[in-house]
Backbone as numpy.savetxt, mean C-alpha at the origin, in Angstrom:
# Nx Ny Nz CAx CAy CAz Cx Cy Cz
14.22 22.79 -6.94 14.01 22.94 -8.36 12.94 22.41 -9.03
12.49 22.83 -10.02 11.21 22.16 -10.65 11.68 21.83 -12.07
11.72 20.50 -12.45 11.87 20.22 -13.66 10.39 19.93 -14.42
10.56 19.93 -15.79 9.33 19.52 -16.51 9.51 18.27 -17.13
8.53 17.29 -17.07 8.33 16.03 -17.59 7.29 16.08 -18.21
7.24 15.31 -19.42 6.13 15.00 -20.23 5.50 13.74 -19.53
3.93 14.09 -19.66 3.07 12.96 -19.13 2.89 11.78 -19.87
2.22 10.92 -19.51 2.03 9.50 -20.47 1.28 9.77 -21.44
1.85 9.34 -22.58 1.41 9.42 -23.94 -0.15 9.12 -23.96
-0.60 8.27 -23.26 -2.17 8.04 -23.45 -2.79 9.05 -22.96
-2.25 10.02 -22.10 -3.29 11.17 -21.74 -3.70 12.01 -22.86
-3.08 11.98 -24.07 -3.52 12.74 -25.34 -2.99 14.18 -25.01
-2.06 14.47 -24.13 -1.85 15.93 -23.89 -0.56 16.22 -24.71
-0.57 17.44 -25.17 0.48 17.83 -26.20 1.65 18.72 -25.29
0.93 19.26 -24.26 1.88 20.35 -23.49 2.82 19.46 -22.36
3.23 20.37 -21.71 4.08 19.79 -20.62 3.25 19.89 -19.17
3.78 18.58 -18.65 3.10 18.47 -17.25 4.31 18.78 -16.30
4.17 19.66 -15.22 4.90 20.09 -14.29 4.92 19.04 -12.96
6.09 18.64 -12.69 6.28 17.78 -11.42 7.46 18.66 -10.79
7.67 18.74 -9.41 8.69 19.28 -8.77 9.71 18.19 -8.49
10.77 17.96 -9.33 11.78 16.90 -8.89 12.97 17.33 -8.42
13.45 16.87 -7.51 14.98 17.44 -7.05 16.04 17.00 -8.12
17.04 17.89 -8.52 17.86 17.43 -9.58 18.61 16.21 -9.24
18.94 15.91 -7.92 19.56 14.62 -7.52 18.75 13.28 -7.64
17.55 13.49 -8.02 16.74 12.44 -8.11 17.29 11.60 -9.50
16.81 10.40 -9.51 17.20 9.53 -10.81 15.74 8.97 -11.18
15.23 9.34 -12.30 13.98 8.92 -12.92 14.36 8.18 -14.33
14.10 6.78 -14.13 14.67 6.01 -15.14 13.66 5.91 -16.29
14.24 5.09 -17.41 13.32 4.77 -18.54 12.10 4.05 -17.98
11.02 4.22 -18.74 9.71 3.38 -18.36 8.93 4.10 -17.24
9.36 5.32 -16.69 8.54 5.80 -15.62 7.73 6.83 -16.11
6.50 6.54 -15.88 5.29 7.63 -16.29 4.81 8.47 -15.03
4.67 9.83 -15.15 4.34 10.57 -13.92 3.20 11.36 -14.45
2.26 11.28 -13.57 0.97 12.42 -13.79 1.30 13.87 -13.39
0.52 14.60 -12.69 0.74 15.84 -12.42 0.99 16.22 -10.85
1.69 17.15 -10.71 1.80 17.91 -9.44 2.43 16.88 -8.42
3.42 15.94 -8.88 4.05 15.15 -8.02 5.45 15.96 -7.35
5.85 15.60 -6.07 6.93 16.07 -5.61 7.89 14.96 -5.42
9.11 14.91 -5.91 10.08 14.17 -5.72 11.32 14.52 -5.13
11.77 13.88 -3.92 12.93 14.50 -3.10 14.16 14.14 -3.48
15.27 14.48 -2.93 16.65 14.32 -3.14 16.96 12.96 -3.22
17.76 12.47 -4.13 18.43 11.15 -4.12 17.43 10.10 -4.22
16.28 10.35 -4.58 15.26 9.27 -4.72 15.37 8.60 -6.09
15.06 7.44 -6.40 15.59 6.63 -7.47 14.12 5.93 -7.81
13.74 6.20 -8.93 12.43 5.49 -9.57 12.60 5.18 -10.87
12.72 3.73 -11.11 12.76 3.17 -12.31 11.83 2.19 -12.82
11.61 2.12 -14.20 10.61 1.41 -14.79 10.51 0.05 -14.79
9.31 -0.67 -15.23 8.11 0.11 -15.44 7.52 0.48 -14.10
7.02 1.75 -14.07 6.39 2.36 -13.12 5.47 3.52 -13.32
4.30 3.45 -12.96 3.53 4.63 -13.36 3.03 4.96 -11.96
3.12 6.43 -11.84 2.67 7.09 -10.63 1.57 8.14 -10.97
0.58 8.23 -10.23 -0.65 9.28 -10.56 -0.30 10.59 -10.32
-1.31 11.48 -9.69 -1.15 12.87 -9.53 -1.02 13.21 -8.06
-0.39 14.10 -7.56 -0.39 14.76 -6.37 0.38 13.99 -5.10
1.29 13.03 -5.52 1.96 12.31 -4.73 3.18 13.06 -4.16
3.68 12.82 -2.90 4.68 13.43 -2.35 5.69 12.24 -1.83
6.97 12.27 -2.57 7.76 11.22 -2.43 9.04 11.77 -2.02
9.46 11.52 -0.68 10.49 12.05 -0.01 12.05 11.57 -0.50
12.92 12.06 0.39 14.51 12.01 -0.08 14.83 10.38 0.26
15.52 9.80 -0.90 16.20 8.58 -0.70 15.19 7.38 -0.92
13.93 7.71 -1.28 12.98 6.70 -1.46 13.49 5.74 -2.92
13.28 4.59 -2.69 13.57 3.60 -4.02 12.26 3.01 -4.41
11.92 3.21 -5.77 10.64 2.74 -6.21 11.04 1.73 -7.43
10.56 0.54 -7.60 10.66 0.02 -8.95 11.81 -0.95 -9.25
12.75 -1.04 -7.98 13.90 -1.79 -8.01 13.38 -3.26 -8.22
14.41 -4.12 -8.72 13.74 -5.63 -8.84 13.36 -6.25 -7.39
12.70 -7.23 -7.47 12.05 -8.14 -6.42 13.08 -8.76 -5.69
13.27 -8.80 -4.41 14.17 -9.50 -3.75 14.08 -11.05 -3.91
14.32 -11.53 -4.96 13.87 -12.74 -5.36 15.24 -13.58 -6.06
15.55 -14.54 -5.30 17.07 -15.24 -5.62 17.12 -15.47 -7.07
16.04 -16.05 -7.66 15.98 -16.56 -9.01 15.59 -15.90 -10.09
15.23 -14.64 -9.60 14.66 -13.60 -10.57 15.83 -12.68 -11.03
15.32 -12.03 -12.30 16.16 -11.03 -12.92 16.73 -9.73 -11.99
17.60 -9.20 -12.30 18.12 -7.95 -11.42 18.48 -7.08 -12.45
17.56 -6.44 -13.54 18.01 -5.20 -14.35 18.38 -4.00 -13.60
19.19 -3.36 -14.35 19.58 -1.93 -13.88 18.77 -0.92 -14.47
17.70 -0.73 -13.98 16.78 0.21 -14.42 17.18 1.53 -14.56
18.16 2.13 -13.95 18.79 3.21 -14.11 19.55 3.47 -15.17
19.85 2.22 -15.86 20.53 2.52 -16.98 19.75 2.13 -18.32
18.52 2.07 -18.10 17.64 1.79 -19.17 17.14 0.33 -19.57
17.40 -0.48 -18.58 16.95 -1.97 -18.52 15.57 -1.90 -17.91
14.71 -2.36 -18.81 13.39 -2.46 -18.25 12.83 -4.14 -18.42
12.26 -4.47 -17.02 11.96 -6.09 -17.08 11.16 -6.16 -15.75
10.23 -6.83 -15.66 9.37 -7.15 -14.74 7.92 -6.76 -14.68
7.05 -7.03 -13.66 5.74 -6.50 -13.56 5.62 -5.28 -13.15
6.65 -4.71 -12.63 6.46 -3.02 -12.47 5.81 -2.92 -11.10
5.53 -1.44 -10.92 4.81 -0.79 -9.99 3.80 0.10 -10.39
2.71 0.11 -9.62 1.70 1.22 -10.02 1.45 1.86 -8.74
1.54 3.40 -8.87 1.10 4.14 -7.70 -0.07 5.01 -7.99
-1.05 5.03 -7.19 -2.10 5.94 -7.59 -2.07 7.55 -7.26
-2.96 8.17 -6.54 -2.93 9.65 -6.35 -3.06 10.00 -4.90
-2.40 10.90 -4.63 -2.32 11.71 -3.14 -1.80 10.80 -2.12
-0.67 10.21 -2.41 0.05 9.30 -1.36 1.15 10.25 -0.84
1.55 9.84 0.26 2.67 10.41 0.84 3.83 9.28 0.93
4.78 9.44 0.61 5.91 8.28 0.68 7.04 8.87 1.28
7.40 8.52 2.39 8.55 9.41 3.13 9.93 8.76 2.76
10.85 9.35 3.54 12.32 8.85 3.09 12.71 7.68 3.50
13.55 7.05 2.55 13.80 5.62 2.89 13.04 4.68 2.40
11.88 4.92 2.09 10.78 3.97 1.73 11.31 3.05 0.45
11.13 1.72 0.45 11.55 0.97 -0.74 10.09 0.21 -1.33
9.86 0.35 -2.37 8.61 -0.57 -3.08 9.33 -1.15 -4.30
9.37 -2.59 -4.20 9.82 -3.31 -5.22 8.87 -3.74 -6.19
9.26 -3.93 -7.47 8.28 -4.14 -8.51 8.06 -5.64 -8.49
6.83 -5.93 -9.08 6.19 -7.24 -8.98 7.22 -8.47 -9.94
6.94 -9.50 -9.43 7.49 -10.82 -10.54 6.40 -11.20 -11.09
5.15 -11.25 -10.79 4.12 -12.00 -11.54 2.81 -10.83 -11.75
2.73 -10.04 -10.67 1.58 -8.98 -10.79 2.37 -7.92 -10.39
1.81 -6.57 -10.91 2.23 -5.38 -10.55 2.00 -5.03 -9.05
3.16 -4.65 -8.32 2.96 -4.08 -6.90 2.39 -2.80 -7.08
1.34 -2.89 -6.27 0.33 -1.66 -6.41 0.09 -0.86 -5.05
0.11 0.47 -5.25 -0.26 1.25 -3.97 -1.50 2.17 -4.32
-2.55 2.18 -3.79 -3.79 2.94 -4.25 -3.66 4.28 -4.07
-4.85 4.77 -3.60 -4.62 6.46 -3.28 -4.75 6.77 -1.83
-4.16 7.89 -1.49 -4.17 8.40 -0.09 -3.66 7.67 0.98
-2.52 6.86 0.58 -1.81 6.02 1.52 -0.76 6.79 2.15
-0.18 6.48 3.20 0.78 7.09 4.08 1.82 6.07 4.53
3.02 6.13 3.76 4.12 5.27 4.15 5.18 5.82 4.59
5.28 5.77 6.09 6.37 6.39 6.74 7.66 5.93 6.46
8.65 6.74 7.06 10.10 6.38 6.91 10.50 4.97 7.09
11.29 4.45 6.16 11.90 3.05 6.05 11.09 1.86 6.06
9.78 2.16 5.61 8.80 1.16 5.36 9.33 0.52 3.96
8.77 -0.93 4.02 9.06 -1.42 2.79 7.99 -2.31 2.50
7.58 -2.10 0.85 6.41 -2.85 0.31 7.34 -3.86 -0.74
7.10 -4.87 -0.33 7.84 -5.96 -1.24 7.11 -6.48 -2.52
7.72 -7.23 -3.28 7.32 -7.55 -4.65 5.84 -8.12 -4.73
5.11 -7.88 -5.66 3.73 -8.33 -5.81 2.64 -7.90 -4.70
3.20 -6.91 -3.91 2.22 -6.63 -2.67 0.94 -5.45 -3.55
-0.12 -5.69 -2.53 -1.14 -4.73 -3.06 -1.62 -3.81 -1.88
-1.57 -2.68 -1.85 -2.04 -1.67 -0.84 -3.29 -0.94 -1.24
-4.57 -1.24 -0.78 -5.70 -0.60 -1.40 -5.65 1.03 -0.89
-6.78 1.57 -0.80 -6.70 3.10 -0.32 -6.65 3.25 0.93
-5.94 4.35 1.31 -5.94 5.15 2.86 -5.44 4.03 3.71
-4.27 3.51 3.32 -3.36 2.58 4.06 -2.37 3.30 4.65
-2.11 2.93 6.04 -1.01 3.65 6.69 0.01 2.45 7.16
1.24 2.67 6.68 2.38 1.94 7.14 3.27 2.91 8.12
3.23 2.74 9.15 4.25 3.42 10.04 5.54 3.18 9.73
6.66 3.60 10.70 8.06 3.52 10.34 8.46 2.06 10.50
9.37 1.62 9.48 9.91 0.47 9.34 8.96 -0.75 9.30
7.95 -0.47 8.89 7.02 -1.78 8.47 7.51 -2.57 7.53
7.61 -3.85 7.65 8.11 -4.66 6.35 7.04 -5.60 6.10
6.73 -5.42 4.61 5.65 -6.23 4.18 6.52 -7.37 3.22
6.31 -8.53 3.46 6.89 -9.71 2.70 5.94 -9.60 1.29
6.63 -10.52 0.12 6.08 -10.35 -1.10 4.57 -10.97 -1.00
3.77 -10.37 -1.94 2.37 -10.71 -2.20 1.55 -10.45 -1.17
1.91 -9.54 0.02 1.01 -9.20 0.77 -0.30 -8.26 0.38
-1.30 -8.43 0.80 -2.48 -7.56 0.67 -2.90 -6.88 1.80
-2.96 -5.79 1.64 -3.27 -4.73 2.76 -4.41 -4.06 2.23
-5.52 -4.18 3.01 -6.86 -3.51 2.58 -7.00 -2.05 3.02
-8.05 -1.66 2.57 -8.18 -0.28 2.75 -8.33 0.13 4.11
-7.95 1.28 4.57 -8.06 1.96 5.94 -7.23 1.00 6.95
-6.44 0.14 6.52 -5.57 -0.54 7.82 -4.44 0.27 8.12
-4.15 0.03 9.30 -3.00 0.84 9.97 -2.13 -0.22 10.55
-0.59 -0.13 10.11 0.12 -1.04 10.89 1.04 -0.53 11.66
1.43 -0.94 12.95 2.21 -0.13 13.73 3.69 -0.33 13.53
4.48 0.70 14.24 5.74 0.58 14.01 6.52 -0.60 14.25
7.39 -0.83 13.13 8.46 -2.23 13.33 7.94 -3.36 12.91
6.53 -3.43 12.57 5.72 -4.72 12.29 6.38 -5.34 11.23
6.51 -6.81 11.19 6.92 -7.32 10.16 5.67 -8.37 9.67
5.41 -8.35 8.38 4.24 -9.15 7.75 4.74 -10.26 6.96
4.53 -11.52 7.29 4.88 -12.82 6.48 4.26 -12.59 4.92
4.98 -13.15 4.02 4.50 -13.26 2.87 3.23 -13.86 2.44
2.49 -13.17 1.69 1.24 -13.85 1.18 0.24 -13.69 2.36
0.39 -12.68 3.15 -0.70 -12.52 4.34 -1.56 -11.42 3.77
-2.68 -11.51 4.45 -3.78 -10.29 4.22 -4.02 -9.64 5.58
-4.12 -8.16 5.43 -4.39 -7.55 6.49 -5.91 -6.76 6.16
-6.81 -7.21 6.84 -8.00 -6.83 6.51 -8.56 -5.36 6.70
-9.55 -5.06 5.91 -9.98 -3.49 5.94 -10.13 -3.02 7.25
-9.52 -1.77 7.60 -9.71 -1.22 8.88 -8.99 -1.90 9.98
-8.28 -2.76 9.89 -7.44 -3.39 10.90 -6.39 -2.60 11.45
-6.08 -2.69 12.69 -5.19 -2.01 13.56 -4.11 -2.99 13.99
-2.67 -2.84 13.60 -1.86 -3.82 14.03 -0.82 -3.02 14.97
-0.66 -3.63 16.11 0.16 -2.96 17.17 1.53 -2.86 16.76
2.22 -2.16 17.15 3.81 -1.93 16.93 4.47 -3.17 17.38
5.44 -3.43 16.63 6.41 -4.52 16.80 5.91 -6.05 16.76
4.67 -5.93 16.15 4.05 -7.18 15.83 4.83 -8.08 14.77
4.53 -9.38 14.97 4.84 -10.32 13.82 3.46 -10.78 13.36
3.18 -10.66 11.91 1.91 -10.98 11.43 2.33 -12.46 10.62
1.86 -13.56 11.13 1.99 -15.18 10.44 0.77 -15.52 9.69
-0.31 -14.78 9.92 -1.61 -15.34 9.39 -2.52 -13.96 8.99
-3.46 -14.13 8.57 -4.62 -12.97 8.08 -4.89 -12.26 9.21
-5.13 -11.04 9.34 -5.73 -10.39 10.13 -6.99 -9.99 9.78
-8.15 -10.23 10.49 -9.53 -10.10 10.14 -9.89 -8.56 9.87
-10.79 -8.26 9.28 -11.29 -6.99 9.30 -11.69 -6.22 10.43
-11.19 -4.71 10.64 -11.56 -3.99 11.80 -11.38 -4.83 13.18
-10.34 -5.28 13.17 -9.86 -5.99 14.66 -8.59 -5.26 14.87
-8.05 -5.44 16.08 -6.83 -5.11 16.60 -5.92 -6.35 16.85
-4.70 -6.38 16.42 -3.85 -7.44 16.49 -2.59 -7.09 17.07
-1.95 -7.74 17.85 -0.65 -7.23 18.49 0.03 -8.67 18.96
1.40 -8.54 18.89 2.22 -9.51 19.67 3.17 -10.35 18.67
3.96 -11.17 19.06 4.67 -12.07 18.17 4.55 -13.48 18.85
3.68 -14.42 18.18 3.01 -13.90 16.82 1.83 -13.06 17.21
1.27 -12.47 16.18 0.11 -11.39 16.58 -1.12 -12.33 16.91
-1.85 -11.66 17.77 -3.17 -12.31 18.05 -4.19 -11.25 18.20
-5.43 -11.61 17.51 -6.64 -10.54 17.71 -6.91 -10.46 19.17
-6.91 -9.01 19.45 -7.37 -8.60 20.95 -8.56 -7.98 20.91
-9.21 -7.65 20.08 -10.52 -7.02 20.03 -10.82 -6.51 18.77
-12.04 -5.37 18.72 -12.43 -4.65 17.62 -11.88 -3.47 17.53
-11.60 -3.08 16.47 -11.18 -1.61 16.09 -12.47 -0.64 16.21
-12.78 -0.38 17.42 -14.23 0.59 17.71 -13.84 1.75 17.15
-12.58 2.35 17.19 -12.41 3.82 16.88 -12.51 3.96 15.22
-11.80 2.91 14.67 -11.60 2.88 13.05 -13.01 2.61 12.69
-13.99 1.82 13.14 -15.13 1.92 12.69 -16.18 3.16 13.04
-15.88 3.73 14.16 -16.64 5.02 14.55 -16.27 5.90 13.36
-15.00 6.29 13.08 -14.37 6.99 12.06 -15.04 6.91 10.59
-15.55 5.60 10.42 -16.03 5.29 9.17 -17.54 5.36 9.19
-18.09 5.91 10.36 -19.72 6.25 10.31 -20.49 5.22 11.03
-20.01 4.31 11.91 -20.66 3.32 12.56 -21.02 4.10 13.80
-22.30 3.78 14.31 -22.84 3.95 15.63 -22.29 2.96 16.69
-22.27 3.17 18.01 -22.08 2.16 18.90 -22.59 0.96 18.80
-23.95 0.89 18.31 -24.67 -0.23 18.22 -24.36 -0.95 16.93
-23.90 -0.41 15.98 -23.34 -1.04 14.68 -22.20 -1.54 14.99
-21.14 -0.95 15.79 -19.82 -1.49 16.10 -20.08 -2.68 16.86
-20.92 -2.83 17.69 -21.55 -3.96 18.44 -21.84 -5.25 17.71
-22.63 -4.88 16.64 -23.22 -5.88 15.73 -21.83 -6.28 14.87
-21.02 -5.57 14.44 -19.77 -5.88 13.77 -18.88 -6.98 14.64
-18.86 -6.52 15.94 -18.31 -7.25 16.66 -18.65 -8.92 16.82
-20.15 -8.77 16.92 -20.70 -10.26 16.86 -20.57 -11.02 15.47
-20.62 -10.16 14.49 -20.34 -10.82 13.13 -18.97 -11.24 13.19
-17.99 -10.62 13.50 -16.62 -11.23 13.38 -16.36 -12.28 14.44
-17.14 -12.42 15.65 -17.10 -13.28 16.49 -17.88 -14.68 15.94
-18.40 -14.47 14.88 -19.21 -15.53 14.15 -20.59 -15.98 14.89
-21.12 -14.74 15.52 -22.31 -14.84 16.25 -23.54 -14.32 15.53
-23.30 -13.92 14.34 -24.38 -12.96 13.50 -23.99 -12.78 12.12
-24.78 -12.30 11.25 -24.51 -12.02 10.00 -24.02 -10.66 9.99
-23.56 -10.13 8.63 -23.07 -8.72 8.30 -24.29 -7.88 8.80
-24.16 -6.69 9.58 -24.97 -5.89 9.93 -25.68 -5.30 8.80
-26.97 -5.11 8.67 -27.64 -4.56 7.64 -27.49 -3.11 7.47
-27.17 -2.23 8.43 -27.13 -0.88 8.38 -25.63 -0.38 8.40
-24.77 -1.17 7.98 -23.55 -0.58 7.64 -23.31 0.37 6.61
-22.39 1.23 6.83 -22.21 2.16 5.60 -21.79 1.44 4.53
-22.33 1.96 3.46 -22.21 0.99 1.94 -20.70 0.49 1.73
-19.69 1.36 1.93 -18.43 1.12 1.71 -17.71 -0.10 2.53
-18.29 0.01 3.84 -17.81 -0.90 4.68 -18.44 -2.16 4.38
-19.75 -2.41 4.09 -20.50 -3.44 3.76 -19.93 -4.07 2.36
-19.34 -3.15 1.42 -18.72 -3.65 0.16 -17.22 -4.41 0.58
-16.55 -3.85 1.63 -15.36 -4.28 1.85 -15.38 -5.71 2.64
-16.51 -5.78 3.51 -16.76 -6.97 4.34 -16.92 -8.16 3.37
-18.01 -7.66 2.51 -18.41 -8.77 1.69 -17.31 -9.43 0.64
-16.53 -8.38 0.30 -15.34 -8.91 -0.59 -14.44 -9.82 0.18
-14.35 -9.42 1.57 -13.29 -10.17 2.37 -13.91 -11.52 2.47
-15.15 -11.66 2.89 -15.73 -12.98 3.01 -15.61 -13.88 1.63
-16.02 -13.20 0.48 -15.66 -13.93 -0.70 -14.16 -14.20 -0.91
-13.26 -13.35 -0.56 -11.82 -14.16 -0.64 -11.45 -15.15 0.20
-11.92 -15.11 1.42 -11.72 -15.94 2.49 -12.40 -17.51 2.11
-13.62 -17.47 1.39 -14.32 -18.50 1.27 -13.59 -19.14 -0.11
-13.10 -18.37 -1.04 -12.51 -18.91 -2.24 -11.30 -19.51 -1.73
-10.46 -19.23 -0.67 -9.49 -19.75 -0.18 -9.59 -20.85 0.66
-10.83 -21.23 0.93 -10.98 -22.32 1.93 -10.83 -22.28 3.29
């Protein structure tokens, strides 16, 4: 069934924006939808939540419910109670069945563009997922986690709150992340340890074998950032260094 829902007022549109929403889905007050989204059976989305264009949200997903925070409020958003820092989801994401995304307590829980969240994965309060992130089945992100662009987190991995998964990192299935995972590395185990460089991920981002070797040397602290990195990689690595420096 296709329902017609009005787009967000700031779009300046007078007409009707069409999204394909199953009749059993619950779309609460304070939810703003863009265009061409698909929302599956028994999904619950409550506000404050904004969702962009072209997202597929599967059956039984839950988005915008309160943080699992003992001392925090637990508004019933499906009854129109709106409170909290909310959720913001970008464009072109695939959010599969039974995924849960909790709203933020201090900062908006954010999912960027072109992410793929597989079944039963969980995004805790105040988390940030940058673009093209993959969470495989049953990945659990503690609150305030930041997953950088192109990271891929393996089946059943648990990530401690306030951790960072660097850009292009690959985390093996069943891992327990207790500290930050550096960019374009492979980490696995409980507790997770870095075992190498994500050569496949770097090559997919346009790096030659020589540049991959230079990145490996940089990550090992043996050289500076390679000068011939693709611009988007150089930007991400520079941002990572800045954040790590600020955190001491």
